[in-house]
Coordinates of C-alpha atoms in Angstrom, one line a residue:
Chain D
X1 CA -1.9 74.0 79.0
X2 CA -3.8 72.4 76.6
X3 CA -3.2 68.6 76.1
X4 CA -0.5 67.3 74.3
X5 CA -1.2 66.9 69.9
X6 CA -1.8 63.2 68.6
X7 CA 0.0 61.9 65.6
X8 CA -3.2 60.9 62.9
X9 CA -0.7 60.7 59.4
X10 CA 2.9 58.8 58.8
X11 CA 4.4 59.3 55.6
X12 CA 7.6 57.5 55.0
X13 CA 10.4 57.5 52.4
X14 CA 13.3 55.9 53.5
X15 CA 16.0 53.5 51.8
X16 CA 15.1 50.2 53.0
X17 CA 11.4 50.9 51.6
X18 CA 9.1 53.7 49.8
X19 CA 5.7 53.6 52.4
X20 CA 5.0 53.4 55.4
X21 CA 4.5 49.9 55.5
X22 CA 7.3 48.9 53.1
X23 CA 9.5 50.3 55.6
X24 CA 8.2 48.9 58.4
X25 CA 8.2 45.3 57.2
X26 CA 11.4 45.4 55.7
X27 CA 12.6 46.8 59.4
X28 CA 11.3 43.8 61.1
X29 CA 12.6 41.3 58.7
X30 CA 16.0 43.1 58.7
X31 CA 16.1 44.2 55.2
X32 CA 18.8 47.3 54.4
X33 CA 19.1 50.0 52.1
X34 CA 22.5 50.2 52.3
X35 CA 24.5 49.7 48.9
X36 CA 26.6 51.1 46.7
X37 CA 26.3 54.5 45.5
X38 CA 24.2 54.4 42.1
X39 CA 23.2 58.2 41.6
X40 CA 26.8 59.5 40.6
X41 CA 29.9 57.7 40.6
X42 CA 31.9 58.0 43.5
X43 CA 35.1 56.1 43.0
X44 CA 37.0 59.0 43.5
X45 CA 35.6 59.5 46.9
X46 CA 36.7 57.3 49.8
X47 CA 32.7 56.7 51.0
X48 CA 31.2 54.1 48.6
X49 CA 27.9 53.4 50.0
X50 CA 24.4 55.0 51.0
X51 CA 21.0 54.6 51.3
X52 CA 19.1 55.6 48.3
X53 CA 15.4 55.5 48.5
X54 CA 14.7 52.5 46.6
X55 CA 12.1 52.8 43.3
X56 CA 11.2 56.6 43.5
X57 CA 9.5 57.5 40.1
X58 CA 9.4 61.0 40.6
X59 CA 6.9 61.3 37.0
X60 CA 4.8 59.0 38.9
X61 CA 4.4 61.0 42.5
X62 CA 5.0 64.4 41.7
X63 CA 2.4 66.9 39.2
X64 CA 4.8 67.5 36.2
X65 CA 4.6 71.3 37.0
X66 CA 6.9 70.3 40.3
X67 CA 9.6 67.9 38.4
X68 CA 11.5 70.8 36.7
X69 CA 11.7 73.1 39.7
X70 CA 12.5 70.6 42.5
X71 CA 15.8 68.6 43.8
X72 CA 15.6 64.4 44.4
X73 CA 15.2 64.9 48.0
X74 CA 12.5 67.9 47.7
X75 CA 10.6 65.2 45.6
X76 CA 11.0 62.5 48.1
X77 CA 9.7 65.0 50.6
X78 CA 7.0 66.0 48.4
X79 CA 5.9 62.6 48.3
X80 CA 6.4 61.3 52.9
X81 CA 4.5 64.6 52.9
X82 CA 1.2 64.2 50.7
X83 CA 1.2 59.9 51.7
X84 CA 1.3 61.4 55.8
X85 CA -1.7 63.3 54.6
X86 CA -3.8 61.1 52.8
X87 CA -2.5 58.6 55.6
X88 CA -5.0 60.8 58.1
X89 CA -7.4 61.9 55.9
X90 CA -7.5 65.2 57.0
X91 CA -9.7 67.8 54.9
X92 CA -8.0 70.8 55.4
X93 CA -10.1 72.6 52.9
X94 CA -12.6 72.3 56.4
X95 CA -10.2 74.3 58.1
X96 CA -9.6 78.2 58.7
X97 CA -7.1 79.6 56.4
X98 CA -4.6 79.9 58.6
X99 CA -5.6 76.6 60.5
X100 CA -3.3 74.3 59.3
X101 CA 0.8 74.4 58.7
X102 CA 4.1 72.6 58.2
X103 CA 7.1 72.3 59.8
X104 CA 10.5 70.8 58.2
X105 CA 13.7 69.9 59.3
X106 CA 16.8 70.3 56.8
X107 CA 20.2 70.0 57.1
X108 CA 21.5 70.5 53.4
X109 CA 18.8 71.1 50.5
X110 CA 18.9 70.5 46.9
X111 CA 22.5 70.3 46.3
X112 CA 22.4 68.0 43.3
X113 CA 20.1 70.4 41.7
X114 CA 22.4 73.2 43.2
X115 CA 25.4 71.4 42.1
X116 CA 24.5 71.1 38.2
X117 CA 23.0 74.8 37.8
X118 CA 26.5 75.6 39.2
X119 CA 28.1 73.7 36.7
X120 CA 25.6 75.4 34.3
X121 CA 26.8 78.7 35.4
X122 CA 30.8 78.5 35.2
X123 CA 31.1 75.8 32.3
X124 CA 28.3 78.0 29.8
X125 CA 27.4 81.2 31.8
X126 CA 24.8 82.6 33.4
X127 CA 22.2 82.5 30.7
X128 CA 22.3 78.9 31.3
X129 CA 21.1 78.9 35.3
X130 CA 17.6 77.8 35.7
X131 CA 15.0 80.2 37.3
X132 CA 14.7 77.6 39.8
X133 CA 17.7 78.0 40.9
X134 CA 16.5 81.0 43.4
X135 CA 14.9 78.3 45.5
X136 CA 15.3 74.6 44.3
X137 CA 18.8 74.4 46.5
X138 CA 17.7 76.1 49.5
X139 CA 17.7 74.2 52.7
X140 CA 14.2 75.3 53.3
X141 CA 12.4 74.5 50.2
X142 CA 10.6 71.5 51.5
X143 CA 8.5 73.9 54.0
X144 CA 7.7 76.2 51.1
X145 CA 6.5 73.6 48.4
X146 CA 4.6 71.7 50.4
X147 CA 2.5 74.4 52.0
X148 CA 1.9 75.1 48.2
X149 CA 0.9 72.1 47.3
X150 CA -1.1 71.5 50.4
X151 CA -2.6 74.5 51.4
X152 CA -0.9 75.1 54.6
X153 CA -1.1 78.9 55.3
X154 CA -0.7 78.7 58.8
X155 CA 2.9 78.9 60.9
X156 CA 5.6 77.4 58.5
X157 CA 9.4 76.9 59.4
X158 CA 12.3 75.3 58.6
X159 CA 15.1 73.8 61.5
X160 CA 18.5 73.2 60.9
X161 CA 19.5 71.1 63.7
X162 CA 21.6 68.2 61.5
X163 CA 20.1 65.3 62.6
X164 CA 18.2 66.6 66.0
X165 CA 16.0 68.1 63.0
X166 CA 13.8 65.5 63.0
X167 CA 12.5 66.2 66.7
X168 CA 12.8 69.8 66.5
X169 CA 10.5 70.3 63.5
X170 CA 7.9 68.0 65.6
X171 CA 8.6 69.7 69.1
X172 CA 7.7 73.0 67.0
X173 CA 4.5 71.8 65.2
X174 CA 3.4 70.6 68.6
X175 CA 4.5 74.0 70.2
X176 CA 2.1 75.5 67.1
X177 CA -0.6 73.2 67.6
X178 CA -0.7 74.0 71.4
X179 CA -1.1 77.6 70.6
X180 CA -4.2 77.2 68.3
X181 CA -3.2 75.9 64.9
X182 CA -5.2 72.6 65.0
X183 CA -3.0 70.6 62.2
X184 CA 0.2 70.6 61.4
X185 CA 2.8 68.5 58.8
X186 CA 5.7 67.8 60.4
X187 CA 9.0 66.0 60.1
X188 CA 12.1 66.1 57.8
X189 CA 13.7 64.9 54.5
X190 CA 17.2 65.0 53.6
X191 CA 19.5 63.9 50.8
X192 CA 22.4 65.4 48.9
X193 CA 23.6 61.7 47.3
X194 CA 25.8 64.0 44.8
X195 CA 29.5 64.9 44.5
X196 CA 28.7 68.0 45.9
X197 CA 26.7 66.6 49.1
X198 CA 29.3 64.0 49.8
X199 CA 32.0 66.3 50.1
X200 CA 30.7 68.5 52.6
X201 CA 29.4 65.3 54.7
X202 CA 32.8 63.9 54.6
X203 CA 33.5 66.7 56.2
X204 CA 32.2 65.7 59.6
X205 CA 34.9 63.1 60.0
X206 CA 32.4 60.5 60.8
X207 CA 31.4 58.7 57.7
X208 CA 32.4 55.2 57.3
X209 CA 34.8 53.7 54.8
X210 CA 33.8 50.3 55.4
X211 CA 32.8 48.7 52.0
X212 CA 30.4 45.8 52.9
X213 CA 27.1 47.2 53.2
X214 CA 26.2 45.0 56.5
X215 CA 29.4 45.9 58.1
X216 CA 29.3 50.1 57.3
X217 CA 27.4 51.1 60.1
X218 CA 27.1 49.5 63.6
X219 CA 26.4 51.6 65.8
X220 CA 27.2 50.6 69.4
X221 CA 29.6 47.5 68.4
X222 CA 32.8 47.6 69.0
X223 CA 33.8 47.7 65.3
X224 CA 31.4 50.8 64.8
X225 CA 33.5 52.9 62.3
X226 CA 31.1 56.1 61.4
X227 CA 28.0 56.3 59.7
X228 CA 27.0 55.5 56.2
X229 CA 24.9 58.9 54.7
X230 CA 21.6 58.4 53.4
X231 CA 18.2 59.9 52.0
X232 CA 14.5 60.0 52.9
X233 CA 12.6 60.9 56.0
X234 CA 9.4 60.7 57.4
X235 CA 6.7 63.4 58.0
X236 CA 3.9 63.4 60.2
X237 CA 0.4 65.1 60.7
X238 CA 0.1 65.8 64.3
X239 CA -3.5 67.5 65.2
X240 CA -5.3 69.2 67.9
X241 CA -6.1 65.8 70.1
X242 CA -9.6 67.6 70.0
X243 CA -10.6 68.2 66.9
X244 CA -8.9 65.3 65.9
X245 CA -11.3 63.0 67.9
X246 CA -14.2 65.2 66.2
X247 CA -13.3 64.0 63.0
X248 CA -13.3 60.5 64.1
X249 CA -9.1 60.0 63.0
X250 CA -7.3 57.3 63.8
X251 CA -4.7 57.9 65.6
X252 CA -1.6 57.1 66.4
X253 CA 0.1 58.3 69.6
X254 CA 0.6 61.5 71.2
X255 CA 3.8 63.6 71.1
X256 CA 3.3 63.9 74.8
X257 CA 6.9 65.8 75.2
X258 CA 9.9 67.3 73.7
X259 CA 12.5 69.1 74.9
X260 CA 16.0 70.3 73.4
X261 CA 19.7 71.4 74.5
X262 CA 22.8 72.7 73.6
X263 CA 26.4 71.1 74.3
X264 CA 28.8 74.0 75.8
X265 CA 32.0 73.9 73.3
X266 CA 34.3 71.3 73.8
X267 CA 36.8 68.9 72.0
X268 CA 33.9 66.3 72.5
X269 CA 30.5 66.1 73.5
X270 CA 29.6 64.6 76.8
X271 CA 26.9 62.9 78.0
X272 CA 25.3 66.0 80.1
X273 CA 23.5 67.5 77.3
X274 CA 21.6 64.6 76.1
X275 CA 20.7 63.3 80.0
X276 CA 19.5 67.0 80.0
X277 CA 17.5 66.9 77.3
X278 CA 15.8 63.1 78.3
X279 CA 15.1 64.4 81.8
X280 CA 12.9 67.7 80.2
X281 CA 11.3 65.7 78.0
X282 CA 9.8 62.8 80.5
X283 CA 8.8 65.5 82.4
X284 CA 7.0 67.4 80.1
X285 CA 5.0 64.3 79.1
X286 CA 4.8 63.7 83.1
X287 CA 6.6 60.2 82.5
X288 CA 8.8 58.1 84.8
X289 CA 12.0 56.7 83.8
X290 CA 10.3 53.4 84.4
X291 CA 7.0 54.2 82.4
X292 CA 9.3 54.2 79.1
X293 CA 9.3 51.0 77.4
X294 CA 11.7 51.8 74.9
X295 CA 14.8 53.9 73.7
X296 CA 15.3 54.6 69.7
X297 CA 18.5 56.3 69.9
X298 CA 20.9 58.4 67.6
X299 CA 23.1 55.8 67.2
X300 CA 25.8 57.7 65.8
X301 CA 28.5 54.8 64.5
X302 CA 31.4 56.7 66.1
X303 CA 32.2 54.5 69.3
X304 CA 33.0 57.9 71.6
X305 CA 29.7 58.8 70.4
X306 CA 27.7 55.9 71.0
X307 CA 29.4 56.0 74.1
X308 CA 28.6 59.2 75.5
X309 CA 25.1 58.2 74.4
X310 CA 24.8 54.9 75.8
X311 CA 26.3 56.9 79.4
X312 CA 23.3 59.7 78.8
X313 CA 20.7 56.6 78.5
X314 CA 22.0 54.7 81.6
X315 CA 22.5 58.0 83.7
X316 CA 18.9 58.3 83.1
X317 CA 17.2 55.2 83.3
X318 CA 20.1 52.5 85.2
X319 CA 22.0 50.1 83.7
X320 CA 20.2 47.6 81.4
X321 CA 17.0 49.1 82.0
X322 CA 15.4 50.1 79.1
X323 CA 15.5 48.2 75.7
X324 CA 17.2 50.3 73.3
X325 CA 17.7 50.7 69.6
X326 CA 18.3 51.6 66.2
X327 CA 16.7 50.6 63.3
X328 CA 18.5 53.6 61.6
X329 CA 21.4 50.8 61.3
X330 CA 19.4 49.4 58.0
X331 CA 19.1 52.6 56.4
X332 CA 22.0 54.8 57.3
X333 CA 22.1 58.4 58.5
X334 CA 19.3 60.6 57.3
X335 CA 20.7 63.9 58.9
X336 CA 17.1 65.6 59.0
X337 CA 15.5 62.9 58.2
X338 CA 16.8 60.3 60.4
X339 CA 14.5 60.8 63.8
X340 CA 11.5 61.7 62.0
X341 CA 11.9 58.8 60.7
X342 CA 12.2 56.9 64.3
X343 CA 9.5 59.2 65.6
X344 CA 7.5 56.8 62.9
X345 CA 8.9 53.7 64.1
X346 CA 8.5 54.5 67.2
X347 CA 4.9 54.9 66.9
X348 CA 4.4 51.6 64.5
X349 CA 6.1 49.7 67.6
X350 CA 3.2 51.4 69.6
X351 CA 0.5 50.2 67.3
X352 CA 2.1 46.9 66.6
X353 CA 3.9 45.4 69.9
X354 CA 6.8 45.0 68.6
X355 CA 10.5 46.6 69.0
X356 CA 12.8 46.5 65.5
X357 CA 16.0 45.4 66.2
X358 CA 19.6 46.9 65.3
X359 CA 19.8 45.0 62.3
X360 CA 23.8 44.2 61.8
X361 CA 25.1 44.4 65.0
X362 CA 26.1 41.4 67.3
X363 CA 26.0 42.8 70.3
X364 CA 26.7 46.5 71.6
X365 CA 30.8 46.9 73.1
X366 CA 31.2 46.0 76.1
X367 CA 31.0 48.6 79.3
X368 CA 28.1 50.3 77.5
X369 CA 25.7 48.8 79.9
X370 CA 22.8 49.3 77.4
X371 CA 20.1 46.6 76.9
X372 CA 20.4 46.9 72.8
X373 CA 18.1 44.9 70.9
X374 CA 19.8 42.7 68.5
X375 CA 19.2 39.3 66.3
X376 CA 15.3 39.8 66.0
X377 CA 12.6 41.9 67.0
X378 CA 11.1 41.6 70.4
X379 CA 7.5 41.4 70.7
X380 CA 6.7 43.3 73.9
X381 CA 3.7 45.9 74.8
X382 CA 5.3 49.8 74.3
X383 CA 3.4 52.0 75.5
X384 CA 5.6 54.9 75.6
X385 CA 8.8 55.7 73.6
X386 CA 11.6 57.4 73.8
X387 CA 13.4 59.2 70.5
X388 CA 16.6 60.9 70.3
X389 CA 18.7 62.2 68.0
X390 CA 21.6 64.5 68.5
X391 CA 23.2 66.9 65.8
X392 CA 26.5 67.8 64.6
X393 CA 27.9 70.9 66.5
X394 CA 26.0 70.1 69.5
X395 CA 22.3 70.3 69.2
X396 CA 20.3 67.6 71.4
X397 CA 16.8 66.4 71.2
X398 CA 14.7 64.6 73.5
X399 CA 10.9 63.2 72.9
X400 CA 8.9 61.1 74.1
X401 CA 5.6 59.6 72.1
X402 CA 3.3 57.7 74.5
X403 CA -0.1 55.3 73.2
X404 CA -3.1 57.9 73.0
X405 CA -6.6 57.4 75.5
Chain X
X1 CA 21.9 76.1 19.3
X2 CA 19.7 77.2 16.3
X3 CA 20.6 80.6 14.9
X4 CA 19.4 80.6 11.5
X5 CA 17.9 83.6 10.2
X6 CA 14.9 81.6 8.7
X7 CA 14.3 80.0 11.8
X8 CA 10.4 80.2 12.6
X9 CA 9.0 79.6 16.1
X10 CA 6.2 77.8 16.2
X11 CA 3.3 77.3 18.7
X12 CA 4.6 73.4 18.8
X13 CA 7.9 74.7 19.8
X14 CA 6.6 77.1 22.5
X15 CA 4.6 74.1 24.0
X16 CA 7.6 71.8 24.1
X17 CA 10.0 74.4 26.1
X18 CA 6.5 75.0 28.3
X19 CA 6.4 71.2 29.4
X20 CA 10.1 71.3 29.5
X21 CA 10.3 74.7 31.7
X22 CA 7.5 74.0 34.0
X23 CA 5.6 70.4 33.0
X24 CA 1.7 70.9 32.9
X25 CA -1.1 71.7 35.2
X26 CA -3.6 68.8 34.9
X27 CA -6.3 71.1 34.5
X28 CA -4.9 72.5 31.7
X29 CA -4.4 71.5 28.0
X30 CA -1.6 72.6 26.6
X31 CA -3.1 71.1 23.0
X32 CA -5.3 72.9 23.0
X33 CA -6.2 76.6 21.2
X34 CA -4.0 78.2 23.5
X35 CA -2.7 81.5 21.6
X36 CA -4.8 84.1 23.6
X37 CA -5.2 82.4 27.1
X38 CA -3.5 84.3 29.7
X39 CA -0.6 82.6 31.5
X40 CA -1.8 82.6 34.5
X41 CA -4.8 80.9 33.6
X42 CA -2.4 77.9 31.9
X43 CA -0.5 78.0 35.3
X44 CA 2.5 79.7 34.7
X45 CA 3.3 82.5 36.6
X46 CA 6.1 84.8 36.4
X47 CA 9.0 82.4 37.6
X48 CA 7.7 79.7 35.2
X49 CA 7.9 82.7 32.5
X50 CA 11.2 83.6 33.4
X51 CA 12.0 80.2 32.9
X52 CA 10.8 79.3 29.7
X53 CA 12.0 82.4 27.7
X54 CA 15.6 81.8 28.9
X55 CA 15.0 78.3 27.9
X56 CA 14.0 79.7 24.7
X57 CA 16.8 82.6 24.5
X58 CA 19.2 79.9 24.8
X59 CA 18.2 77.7 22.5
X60 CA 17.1 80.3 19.6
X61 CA 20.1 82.5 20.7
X62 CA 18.1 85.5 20.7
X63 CA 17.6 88.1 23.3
X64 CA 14.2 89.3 24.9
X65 CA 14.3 92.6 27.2
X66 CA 12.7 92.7 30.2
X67 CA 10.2 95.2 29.7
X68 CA 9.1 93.7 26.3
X69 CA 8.2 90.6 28.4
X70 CA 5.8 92.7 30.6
X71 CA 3.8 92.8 27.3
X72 CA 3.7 89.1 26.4
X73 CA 0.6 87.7 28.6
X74 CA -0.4 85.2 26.5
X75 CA 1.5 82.4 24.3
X76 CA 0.1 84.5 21.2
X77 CA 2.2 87.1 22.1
X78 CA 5.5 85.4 22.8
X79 CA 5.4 84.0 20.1
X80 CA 5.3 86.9 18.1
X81 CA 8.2 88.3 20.6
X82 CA 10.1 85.9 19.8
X83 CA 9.9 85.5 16.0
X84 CA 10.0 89.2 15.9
X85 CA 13.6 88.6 17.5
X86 CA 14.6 86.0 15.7
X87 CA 14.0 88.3 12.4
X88 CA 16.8 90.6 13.8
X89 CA 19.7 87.7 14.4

């Protein structure tokens, strides 16, 4: 078994800041995304608030050939994508053909796009559908038009694992990489911020109602009352630790494991799936409970939830044992999106020293017995991380990024 | 929706609904003396086609078959598609 891929590119696009860096500062200092909806009205809707990706020109990231054939969210993905690569300055015009690929999570495609081609078609017939329409609202369209754009003709896929997708996608491109393919994009982007896409997320049950933007979502509190939706994502560039090191690349961190289960049907999910899940992945990256600096968990708003998560974590690790947290809770839920995202953060906290804290909450309910990090960041050496993410119907994910040598 | 039977399309007209049906390759100028240049060389390939003459059925409220489409590989020739349709509204 070869050794385990390095992370050399972040691209970010997420509501609390367009960049990699935007985000991250505005993490740290606490800074949300979370505010009324702008993109459509919703008052006839009882959720009033998401995260929309602040300041996104599309003209201004995207070759005018793309604009008329792609949803919002395909263009936000467009845009983490090409920013992860430039971000490692990877060539991969120096590759083999078939050396290099991309891997995306999705939970919901372009529905806004889907929803008004729709409209199109029963309000003024068919004539009226755009071409586009074959593929702009597909849920894996972000796979396809960014192997276009980039060149990626190697493996290409598209999970739809709700919000696990995230770590899927990356537990595949590093299941690719391992086999031969020496880079690979990876992550997730999701948004459907339209009438359409609201609907079917209210569907889960688990969006908040809550109308004050810093009271919405709080995971682990006692008041936590569902999630607020949002859109963005991250995507990465994990490489051959190899030929990465050839090229001289910064990098940084390794996806040193990954692993993923299913719950067994049941009125509610317990917390036997996700311990699964933690235990495969430490030992894929041959890591002790105690080795793992820090937990950035799925925080799902929905107290039996974050219950069932917190018992997973503590099952795992002991009570209080591990810092946990959520920096999701400036930015809302980004289904697909959402732990690519905290794969990112994850490995900014490696490079920087510094855990972001759940920006919003007090303190987590009491009984939990989970050391959540709240108030402020705290400055302390991580080493090795610890992501999860868990998706609607029952999908776990597990993995653990570790500091590269 | 423009039906007039003295409508004439234009090479302007074509390049709007282009930009509007699939934007511009930045290799490529659409200003340019375009009327004989393949399609594919001005990056538009079949879906982009497709595109842009239902864009342009709509708006002209003409009809274009299939197979006369094959023929038109150059903006030259849709042009002369299309104003040969419009002649017939």
């Amino acid at each position: 078994m070869s050794a385990a891929p390095v992370v050399t590119g972040i691209g970010v696009a997420a509501p609390n800041g367009l960049g990699t860096e935007e985000y991250w500062q505005a993490t740290l200092e606490g800074r949300g995304g979370i505010a009324p909806i702008s993109r459509f009205d919703p008052s006839g809707y009882p959720v009033r608030l998401a995260g929309e990706v602040p300041g996104f020109d599309a003209a201004a990231y995207i070759p005018s050939r793309l604009l008329p054939q792609t949803d919002h969210m395909t263009r936000l993905a467009l845009y983490a994508a090409d920013a992860a690569m430039r971000d490692s300055g990877a060539d991969t015009a120096q590759l083999p053909e078939y050396g290099a690929g991309v891997s995306s999570a999705s939970s919901m495609g372009g529905f806004e796009f889907g929803q008004r081609e729709l409209q199109n078609l029963w309000s003024k017939g068919g004539r009226f559908v755009s071409a586009y329409q074959s593929f702009a609202w597909f849920y894996a369209v972000n796979t396809g038009q960014i192997s276009i754009r980039h060149g990626l003709r190697g493996p290409g896929s598209a999970l739809v694992t709700d919000q696990a997708g995230g770590l899927d996608a990356v537990g595949n491109a590093r299941r690719q990489i391992r086999k031969g393919t020496a880079l690979m994009l990876a992550g997730g982007v999701d948004g459907a911020l339209c009438p359409l896409g609201l609907a079917g997320q209210l569907s889960s049950g688990r969006l908040s109602t809550e109308e004050r933007p810093d009271h919405a979502y709080l995971p682990f509190a006692t008041e936590a009352r569902g999630h607020v939706p949002g859109e963005g994502g991250a995507y990465l560039v994990l490489e051959d630790r190899d030929s990465a090191r050839r090229r001289g690349a910064r990098v940084y961190g390794e996806i040193a494991g990954y692993a993923a289960t299913f719950d067994p049907a049941q009125e509610t999910p317990g917390a036997d799936g996700l311990a699964h899940a933690i235990r495969r992945a430490l030992r894929e990256a041959g890591t002790d409970p105690q080795q793992v600096d820090a937990v950035f968990a799925d925080a799902a708003g929905v107290p039996e939830l974050d219950r069932t998560e917190a018992q997973a974590v503590t099952a795992v690790f002991g009570a209080r044992a591990v810092p946990v947290t959520a920096p999701k809770s400036l930015t809302g839920r980004l289904y697909a999106g959402g732990a690519a995202l905290d794969l990112a953060a994850a490995l900014l906290s490696i490079r920087d020293g510094v855990l972001p804290h759940t920006a919003n909450v007090a303190a987590p309910a009491p009984g939990l017995g989970i050391d959540l990090v709240v108030g402020s960041p705290r400055t302390v050496t991580v080493d090795c991380a610890l992501v999860l993410a868990r998706g609607h119907g029952g999908f776990n994910a597990a993995a653990v990024v570790r500091r590269a040598h | 929706m423009n039906t007039n039977h003295t409508t004439q399309f234009t090479i302007d007209d074509l390049r709007r609904i282009m930009r509007e049906s699939a934007g511009q390759d930045e290799a490529v100028d659409l200003e340019g003396d375009i009327l004989d240049t393949h399609f594919q060389e001005l990056g538009y390939d079949s879906l982009a086609l497709l595109e842009t003459t239902s864009r342009i059925a709509r708006e002209y409220g003409i009809a274009i078959a299939d197979e006369d489409l094959d023929g038109a590989e150059s903006p030259g020739a849709l042009l002369q598609l299309v104003n040969q349709a419009l002649t017939r509204v």
